[in-house]
Amino acid sequence: MDHAKYAALFLSESREHIGACNQHLGLLERDPGDEEAVHALFRAMHTIKGMAAMMGYANVTELAHRTENLLDLVRAGTVSTDASLAELLAEAVDELDRGIEEAATGRDQVLDFSRVLERLDSLAGPESNGAPTEVSGPDQRPELTPRRSRGRSRGDQSRAVRVVVRPGAIMPGARAALALNQASGLGEVTDVTPNTETFEQDSFNGAFSFWIKTDRADEVLEEAIQSVGDIDSVTFGDTARSQGPAAGDDAVRRARNMIRVDLRRLDALMSRVGELVVARNRLVELAAGQAGTELEALSGRINRLVTDVQTEVIEARMTPVWQVFDRFPRAVRDLARELGKKVSLTVEGGDLEVDRSLLDEIGDPILHLLRNAVDHGIESVDDRLRAGKPEEGRLSIRCSRERDSIVVRVEDDGRGIDRQVVLAKAKEAGVVDDETETLTDDLLLQVLGRSGFSTATKVTSVSGRGVGIDVVLTKLRGLGGSAEIRSEVGQGTTFILRLPLTLVIFPAMLARVGTERYVLPMAFIAETVEYGKATRAEVHGRDSVVLREEVLATTDLRDVVGLDGDDPSRRRPCVILEVGDRRSALLVDALIGQQEIVVEPFDPPSGMPRWISGATILADGTPALILDAAALV
């Protein structure tokens, strides 16, 4: 077997199972009696073991096998679940995660798992080096010895069989039912996976497994099953178990109408689509003055086709956020244990899908916020009890979609932020004026986001160096997103992160001041109105606009970009920006219209204003700056 060809697939699938292990470890820690979590861990370990053995990764196989044995003893009730067991399983998963990465690069032979293997053996007892203990139940199967002789009889015993219907066969469910019927004539068939009702569904992928108790030889069984026709393969024993279709999500993932695509190919495809969108925009602009001509008709058709292709490519890149968020509970638990605190983390909205490239970028900022919450926000057990709170602190990540944006809320029920302490520190550091008496939410975020600013009294491995919030804000601005903060002393703190669904292409409004054109993402535009004498007002010495009895502060884009002021009596367009629950009005000289824009690679120079979030190329080939709505509100 060409290992290089399959190493990437092994690594990808193994990472999914490691993520599932971390998720179920968290459930087991919260509820040591959670039998389903133990079964899920066992299944994940068994699958990893089978894949590693197929690849020839002996050390990874051994570690997964010994961990599987321990979990089998837990399922049988021989070993009880407690804090020490959960800690050992977590260490084994960590080592397995590291080993998988190393093995995929050809370094399996140098892996040394001796320390964790000794701990597994000491907890499992002398059984740990052998096969899992034979116990009853559908999830508690004895380990089978691999088939050595194809024609050899097994005696009257159970064995696993996996059957795969030929891809492209007509009515694969009917073929599967016929194959199962043939096997039933040779022995007692049990535990069909997936169940026979699934055979009738469109999602059935033609692969199923079962257990059969018979004295007939493997060769006889295979011949009988193959006799129904259109059977691709029949496998027995360990091979059948390791390759057998898993229940639930794994069965869907392995459906044959799904394929794995290298993300680099999707990135390249998206780049070409971006260029196509720019060309499409230019064509539409050229055809605008050719009403009723063939050019206009062709332009409209190409416009629709490019839009459809763009939508499909973006959908192909969408990935559920749980694929990154699943690692957070483990990180929070480990940090809480290091700090001597009790903290639980819940994740809501993990099925929300975002662009894969964006998902890879937002993981670290969110992890920064979680670490800050555990270190600064969540109190010690004694402090929480004195404050009348549960001894276990609560952290949550909630994901939702608002219009064309994804919103991530990171919330804790800790001590909150003492604004007076932050204000005093900020004055001492010269971050705010001495006349400032209180910190609003916006000003608080600006202070905390200053590079090098920290309220920690000592430097630790977690905090005190003045990094964290500034890293989050810098990353968010680079992604075209924004952040908000809500905090109350004694009640906790909430960070609200807003991000685009994709980093590459999005609808925008083109606005002009003077001779320059600027881009405003449509996701942050609530509406547009005309700004004139009838809607003008002055509140606390600042120009405002009155819109349906709501007074909104105005910002003149001319002032922002440093152009001379315009005639205040002239009626000008006014764009109402909305970021979360904040609204304001932005004055421009003219609105040019809406357009799909492609974000171009952009290395910001030192000292670039906060109100610039990126750059694009317009339909006529000229560059334009993308405005950061959050910085203007």
mmCIF file of N, CA and C in Angstrom, residues 449-540:
data_model
loop_
_atom_site.group_PDB
_atom_site.id
_atom_site.type_symbol
_atom_site.label_atom_id
_atom_site.label_comp_id
_atom_site.label_asym_id
_atom_site.label_seq_id
_atom_site.Cartn_x
_atom_site.Cartn_y
_atom_site.Cartn_z
ATOM 1 N N GLY A 449 -8.175 46.738 24.802
ATOM 2 C CA GLY A 449 -7.567 46.320 23.552
ATOM 3 C C GLY A 449 -6.279 47.031 23.211
ATOM 4 N N ARG A 450 -5.822 47.936 24.081
ATOM 5 C CA ARG A 450 -4.545 48.600 23.820
ATOM 6 C C ARG A 450 -3.395 47.629 24.036
ATOM 7 N N SER A 451 -2.472 47.611 23.089
ATOM 8 C CA SER A 451 -1.338 46.702 23.190
ATOM 9 C C SER A 451 -0.528 46.987 24.451
ATOM 10 N N GLY A 452 -0.253 45.938 25.212
ATOM 11 C CA GLY A 452 0.545 46.065 26.433
ATOM 12 C C GLY A 452 -0.244 46.399 27.666
ATOM 13 N N PHE A 453 -1.568 46.677 27.525
ATOM 14 C CA PHE A 453 -2.365 47.048 28.705
ATOM 15 C C PHE A 453 -2.799 45.791 29.449
ATOM 16 N N SER A 454 -2.605 45.783 30.770
ATOM 17 C CA SER A 454 -3.005 44.653 31.602
ATOM 18 C C SER A 454 -3.257 45.132 33.018
ATOM 19 N N THR A 455 -4.277 44.547 33.653
ATOM 20 C CA THR A 455 -4.559 44.857 35.053
ATOM 21 C C THR A 455 -4.006 43.796 35.990
ATOM 22 N N ALA A 456 -3.364 42.775 35.437
ATOM 23 C CA ALA A 456 -2.807 41.714 36.281
ATOM 24 C C ALA A 456 -1.663 42.261 37.133
ATOM 25 N N THR A 457 -1.612 41.813 38.379
ATOM 26 C CA THR A 457 -0.565 42.287 39.294
ATOM 27 C C THR A 457 0.717 41.480 39.186
ATOM 28 N N LYS A 458 0.638 40.304 38.541
ATOM 29 C CA LYS A 458 1.846 39.503 38.353
ATOM 30 C C LYS A 458 1.741 38.737 37.045
ATOM 31 N N VAL A 459 2.904 38.419 36.514
ATOM 32 C CA VAL A 459 2.954 37.689 35.252
ATOM 33 C C VAL A 459 2.913 36.195 35.538
ATOM 34 N N THR A 460 1.996 35.503 34.844
ATOM 35 C CA THR A 460 1.900 34.054 34.980
ATOM 36 C C THR A 460 2.005 33.439 33.591
ATOM 37 N N SER A 461 1.866 32.122 33.537
ATOM 38 C CA SER A 461 1.888 31.449 32.240
ATOM 39 C C SER A 461 0.644 31.744 31.429
ATOM 40 N N VAL A 462 -0.366 32.347 32.083
ATOM 41 C CA VAL A 462 -1.635 32.612 31.418
ATOM 42 C C VAL A 462 -1.814 34.075 31.080
ATOM 43 N N SER A 463 -1.428 34.988 31.992
ATOM 44 C CA SER A 463 -1.745 36.399 31.787
ATOM 45 C C SER A 463 -0.683 37.282 32.420
ATOM 46 N N GLY A 464 -0.898 38.599 32.231
ATOM 47 C CA GLY A 464 -0.034 39.574 32.860
ATOM 48 C C GLY A 464 0.947 40.235 31.920
ATOM 49 N N ARG A 465 0.979 39.790 30.663
ATOM 50 C CA ARG A 465 1.922 40.373 29.712
ATOM 51 C C ARG A 465 1.273 41.403 28.780
ATOM 52 N N GLY A 466 -0.005 41.657 28.992
ATOM 53 C CA GLY A 466 -0.666 42.658 28.174
ATOM 54 C C GLY A 466 -1.033 42.165 26.788
ATOM 55 N N VAL A 467 -1.151 40.853 26.604
ATOM 56 C CA VAL A 467 -1.609 40.315 25.328
ATOM 57 C C VAL A 467 -2.901 39.558 25.584
ATOM 58 N N GLY A 468 -3.705 39.413 24.608
ATOM 59 C CA GLY A 468 -4.980 38.716 24.766
ATOM 60 C C GLY A 468 -6.056 39.462 24.025
ATOM 61 N N ILE A 469 -6.643 40.502 24.653
ATOM 62 C CA ILE A 469 -7.731 41.251 24.031
ATOM 63 C C ILE A 469 -7.237 41.982 22.787
ATOM 64 N N ASP A 470 -6.035 42.547 22.847
ATOM 65 C CA ASP A 470 -5.513 43.248 21.668
ATOM 66 C C ASP A 470 -5.302 42.275 20.508
ATOM 67 N N VAL A 471 -4.890 41.042 20.836
ATOM 68 C CA VAL A 471 -4.731 40.027 19.793
ATOM 69 C C VAL A 471 -6.079 39.713 19.159
ATOM 70 N N VAL A 472 -7.102 39.605 19.999
ATOM 71 C CA VAL A 472 -8.445 39.310 19.507
ATOM 72 C C VAL A 472 -8.933 40.414 18.577
ATOM 73 N N LEU A 473 -8.824 41.671 19.012
ATOM 74 C CA LEU A 473 -9.315 42.790 18.214
ATOM 75 C C LEU A 473 -8.542 42.925 16.907
ATOM 76 N N THR A 474 -7.230 42.744 16.961
ATOM 77 C CA THR A 474 -6.430 42.834 15.741
ATOM 78 C C THR A 474 -6.844 41.765 14.739
ATOM 79 N N LYS A 475 -7.032 40.547 15.225
ATOM 80 C CA LYS A 475 -7.439 39.460 14.340
ATOM 81 C C LYS A 475 -8.826 39.716 13.756
ATOM 82 N N LEU A 476 -9.752 40.195 14.585
ATOM 83 C CA LEU A 476 -11.108 40.449 14.108
ATOM 84 C C LEU A 476 -11.127 41.523 13.037
ATOM 85 N N ARG A 477 -10.375 42.600 13.253
ATOM 86 C CA ARG A 477 -10.336 43.661 12.242
ATOM 87 C C ARG A 477 -9.756 43.136 10.934
ATOM 88 N N GLY A 478 -8.763 42.257 11.041
ATOM 89 C CA GLY A 478 -8.192 41.675 9.834
ATOM 90 C C GLY A 478 -9.167 40.775 9.096
ATOM 91 N N LEU A 479 -10.160 40.256 9.812
ATOM 92 C CA LEU A 479 -11.167 39.395 9.197
ATOM 93 C C LEU A 479 -12.405 40.167 8.769
ATOM 94 N N GLY A 480 -12.387 41.481 8.956
ATOM 95 C CA GLY A 480 -13.557 42.282 8.610
ATOM 96 C C GLY A 480 -14.657 42.180 9.635
ATOM 97 N N GLY A 481 -14.311 41.825 10.868
ATOM 98 C CA GLY A 481 -15.309 41.685 11.921
ATOM 99 C C GLY A 481 -15.174 42.753 12.981
ATOM 100 N N SER A 482 -15.940 42.601 14.053
ATOM 101 C CA SER A 482 -15.939 43.583 15.138
ATOM 102 C C SER A 482 -16.207 42.870 16.457
ATOM 103 N N ALA A 483 -15.990 43.584 17.547
ATOM 104 C CA ALA A 483 -16.210 43.016 18.881
ATOM 105 C C ALA A 483 -16.937 44.023 19.757
ATOM 106 N N GLU A 484 -17.727 43.520 20.676
ATOM 107 C CA GLU A 484 -18.397 44.333 21.687
ATOM 108 C C GLU A 484 -18.182 43.663 23.037
ATOM 109 N N ILE A 485 -18.370 44.431 24.099
ATOM 110 C CA ILE A 485 -18.221 43.886 25.444
ATOM 111 C C ILE A 485 -19.376 44.338 26.318
ATOM 112 N N ARG A 486 -19.843 43.460 27.177
ATOM 113 C CA ARG A 486 -20.843 43.767 28.189
ATOM 114 C C ARG A 486 -20.330 43.170 29.499
ATOM 115 N N SER A 487 -20.254 43.968 30.539
ATOM 116 C CA SER A 487 -19.734 43.450 31.803
ATOM 117 C C SER A 487 -20.391 44.148 32.969
ATOM 118 N N GLU A 488 -20.660 43.376 33.998
ATOM 119 C CA GLU A 488 -21.244 43.902 35.230
ATOM 120 C C GLU A 488 -20.535 43.244 36.411
ATOM 121 N N VAL A 489 -20.089 44.067 37.349
ATOM 122 C CA VAL A 489 -19.349 43.560 38.505
ATOM 123 C C VAL A 489 -20.196 42.539 39.262
ATOM 124 N N GLY A 490 -19.610 41.393 39.524
ATOM 125 C CA GLY A 490 -20.293 40.343 40.273
ATOM 126 C C GLY A 490 -21.186 39.457 39.437
ATOM 127 N N GLN A 491 -21.445 39.850 38.197
ATOM 128 C CA GLN A 491 -22.368 39.084 37.365
ATOM 129 C C GLN A 491 -21.682 38.377 36.198
ATOM 130 N N GLY A 492 -20.593 38.935 35.704
ATOM 131 C CA GLY A 492 -19.889 38.281 34.613
ATOM 132 C C GLY A 492 -19.640 39.203 33.442
ATOM 133 N N THR A 493 -19.066 38.644 32.395
ATOM 134 C CA THR A 493 -18.660 39.409 31.213
ATOM 135 C C THR A 493 -19.065 38.647 29.955
ATOM 136 N N THR A 494 -19.484 39.405 28.956
ATOM 137 C CA THR A 494 -19.833 38.822 27.660
ATOM 138 C C THR A 494 -19.090 39.562 26.558
ATOM 139 N N PHE A 495 -18.388 38.806 25.705
ATOM 140 C CA PHE A 495 -17.790 39.358 24.494
ATOM 141 C C PHE A 495 -18.652 38.918 23.315
ATOM 142 N N ILE A 496 -18.964 39.859 22.446
ATOM 143 C CA ILE A 496 -19.781 39.574 21.272
ATOM 144 C C ILE A 496 -18.924 39.815 20.027
ATOM 145 N N LEU A 497 -18.656 38.766 19.286
ATOM 146 C CA LEU A 497 -17.834 38.844 18.086
ATOM 147 C C LEU A 497 -18.734 38.730 16.856
ATOM 148 N N ARG A 498 -18.563 39.645 15.918
ATOM 149 C CA ARG A 498 -19.345 39.622 14.676
ATOM 150 C C ARG A 498 -18.386 39.471 13.505
ATOM 151 N N LEU A 499 -18.693 38.493 12.655
ATOM 152 C CA LEU A 499 -17.802 38.172 11.542
ATOM 153 C C LEU A 499 -18.613 37.904 10.288
ATOM 154 N N PRO A 500 -18.017 38.148 9.123
ATOM 155 C CA PRO A 500 -18.705 37.790 7.871
ATOM 156 C C PRO A 500 -18.747 36.280 7.708
ATOM 157 N N LEU A 501 -19.706 35.797 6.940
ATOM 158 C CA LEU A 501 -19.808 34.361 6.716
ATOM 159 C C LEU A 501 -18.669 33.848 5.846
ATOM 160 N N THR A 502 -18.129 34.699 5.006
ATOM 161 C CA THR A 502 -17.006 34.317 4.157
ATOM 162 C C THR A 502 -16.036 35.477 4.062
ATOM 163 N N LEU A 503 -14.786 35.178 3.848
ATOM 164 C CA LEU A 503 -13.754 36.206 3.817
ATOM 165 C C LEU A 503 -13.465 36.713 2.410
ATOM 166 N N VAL A 504 -14.050 36.117 1.396
ATOM 167 C CA VAL A 504 -13.591 36.368 0.040
ATOM 168 C C VAL A 504 -14.521 37.282 -0.743
ATOM 169 N N ILE A 505 -15.810 36.969 -0.785
ATOM 170 C CA ILE A 505 -16.759 37.709 -1.605
ATOM 171 C C ILE A 505 -17.973 38.068 -0.758
ATOM 172 N N PHE A 506 -18.413 39.317 -0.845
ATOM 173 C CA PHE A 506 -19.627 39.703 -0.124
ATOM 174 C C PHE A 506 -20.277 40.902 -0.817
ATOM 175 N N PRO A 507 -21.597 41.083 -0.627
ATOM 176 C CA PRO A 507 -22.284 42.230 -1.228
ATOM 177 C C PRO A 507 -21.934 43.508 -0.475
ATOM 178 N N ALA A 508 -21.799 44.602 -1.205
ATOM 179 C CA ALA A 508 -21.383 45.859 -0.593
ATOM 180 C C ALA A 508 -22.054 47.036 -1.294
ATOM 181 N N MET A 509 -22.036 48.178 -0.613
ATOM 182 C CA MET A 509 -22.518 49.440 -1.159
ATOM 183 C C MET A 509 -21.313 50.317 -1.475
ATOM 184 N N LEU A 510 -21.296 50.886 -2.676
ATOM 185 C CA LEU A 510 -20.236 51.806 -3.051
ATOM 186 C C LEU A 510 -20.684 53.230 -2.740
ATOM 187 N N ALA A 511 -19.842 53.971 -2.030
ATOM 188 C CA ALA A 511 -20.133 55.358 -1.672
ATOM 189 C C ALA A 511 -18.979 56.234 -2.130
ATOM 190 N N ARG A 512 -19.299 57.506 -2.406
ATOM 191 C CA ARG A 512 -18.272 58.428 -2.876
ATOM 192 C C ARG A 512 -18.219 59.652 -1.994
ATOM 193 N N VAL A 513 -16.994 60.095 -1.688
ATOM 194 C CA VAL A 513 -16.755 61.415 -1.107
ATOM 195 C C VAL A 513 -15.664 62.061 -1.936
ATOM 196 N N GLY A 514 -15.923 63.283 -2.407
ATOM 197 C CA GLY A 514 -14.989 63.907 -3.336
ATOM 198 C C GLY A 514 -14.891 63.073 -4.583
ATOM 199 N N THR A 515 -13.686 62.706 -4.958
ATOM 200 C CA THR A 515 -13.472 61.852 -6.138
ATOM 201 C C THR A 515 -13.154 60.414 -5.764
ATOM 202 N N GLU A 516 -13.137 60.114 -4.459
ATOM 203 C CA GLU A 516 -12.763 58.776 -3.999
ATOM 204 C C GLU A 516 -13.996 57.912 -3.748
ATOM 205 N N ARG A 517 -13.860 56.619 -4.060
ATOM 206 C CA ARG A 517 -14.943 55.670 -3.796
ATOM 207 C C ARG A 517 -14.535 54.724 -2.666
ATOM 208 N N TYR A 518 -15.502 54.410 -1.813
ATOM 209 C CA TYR A 518 -15.260 53.532 -0.671
ATOM 210 C C TYR A 518 -16.337 52.449 -0.646
ATOM 211 N N VAL A 519 -16.008 51.371 0.043
ATOM 212 C CA VAL A 519 -16.884 50.203 0.077
ATOM 213 C C VAL A 519 -17.407 49.985 1.491
ATOM 214 N N LEU A 520 -18.737 49.803 1.611
ATOM 215 C CA LEU A 520 -19.369 49.501 2.894
ATOM 216 C C LEU A 520 -20.066 48.145 2.788
ATOM 217 N N PRO A 521 -19.714 47.149 3.626
ATOM 218 C CA PRO A 521 -20.389 45.846 3.580
ATOM 219 C C PRO A 521 -21.888 45.987 3.847
ATOM 220 N N MET A 522 -22.698 45.347 3.024
ATOM 221 C CA MET A 522 -24.152 45.424 3.184
ATOM 222 C C MET A 522 -24.621 44.812 4.502
ATOM 223 N N ALA A 523 -23.843 43.928 5.060
ATOM 224 C CA ALA A 523 -24.246 43.276 6.307
ATOM 225 C C ALA A 523 -24.445 44.268 7.442
ATOM 226 N N PHE A 524 -23.804 45.448 7.353
ATOM 227 C CA PHE A 524 -23.893 46.429 8.434
ATOM 228 C C PHE A 524 -24.733 47.646 8.046
ATOM 229 N N ILE A 525 -25.401 47.601 6.908
ATOM 230 C CA ILE A 525 -26.237 48.720 6.475
ATOM 231 C C ILE A 525 -27.693 48.390 6.751
ATOM 232 N N ALA A 526 -28.324 49.186 7.609
ATOM 233 C CA ALA A 526 -29.738 48.982 7.932
ATOM 234 C C ALA A 526 -30.631 49.629 6.881
ATOM 235 N N GLU A 527 -30.296 50.858 6.454
ATOM 236 C CA GLU A 527 -31.084 51.562 5.451
ATOM 237 C C GLU A 527 -30.313 52.811 5.033
ATOM 238 N N THR A 528 -30.833 53.501 4.031
ATOM 239 C CA THR A 528 -30.267 54.783 3.613
ATOM 240 C C THR A 528 -31.373 55.831 3.604
ATOM 241 N N VAL A 529 -31.021 57.055 4.004
ATOM 242 C CA VAL A 529 -31.979 58.155 4.034
ATOM 243 C C VAL A 529 -31.280 59.393 3.470
ATOM 244 N N GLU A 530 -32.070 60.457 3.302
ATOM 245 C CA GLU A 530 -31.512 61.722 2.846
ATOM 246 C C GLU A 530 -31.316 62.643 4.039
ATOM 247 N N TYR A 531 -30.146 63.223 4.122
ATOM 248 C CA TYR A 531 -29.795 64.079 5.251
ATOM 249 C C TYR A 531 -29.947 65.539 4.823
ATOM 250 N N GLY A 532 -30.871 66.248 5.451
ATOM 251 C CA GLY A 532 -31.094 67.644 5.123
ATOM 252 C C GLY A 532 -31.642 68.392 6.319
ATOM 253 N N LYS A 533 -32.133 69.557 6.082
ATOM 254 C CA LYS A 533 -32.613 70.396 7.183
ATOM 255 C C LYS A 533 -33.747 69.734 7.956
ATOM 256 N N ALA A 534 -34.603 69.014 7.250
ATOM 257 C CA ALA A 534 -35.775 68.443 7.915
ATOM 258 C C ALA A 534 -35.410 67.340 8.890
ATOM 259 N N THR A 535 -34.276 66.696 8.714
ATOM 260 C CA THR A 535 -33.916 65.576 9.579
ATOM 261 C C THR A 535 -32.717 65.871 10.462
ATOM 262 N N ARG A 536 -32.190 67.073 10.363
ATOM 263 C CA ARG A 536 -30.998 67.394 11.154
ATOM 264 C C ARG A 536 -31.361 67.793 12.573
ATOM 265 N N ALA A 537 -30.426 67.542 13.484
ATOM 266 C CA ALA A 537 -30.575 67.954 14.880
ATOM 267 C C ALA A 537 -29.191 68.083 15.474
ATOM 268 N N GLU A 538 -29.114 68.718 16.623
ATOM 269 C CA GLU A 538 -27.845 68.848 17.322
ATOM 270 C C GLU A 538 -28.046 68.401 18.759
ATOM 271 N N VAL A 539 -27.287 67.409 19.170
ATOM 272 C CA VAL A 539 -27.415 66.844 20.513
ATOM 273 C C VAL A 539 -26.048 66.894 21.174
ATOM 274 N N HIS A 540 -25.981 67.606 22.321
ATOM 275 C CA HIS A 540 -24.722 67.759 23.055
ATOM 276 C C HIS A 540 -23.614 68.284 22.149
#
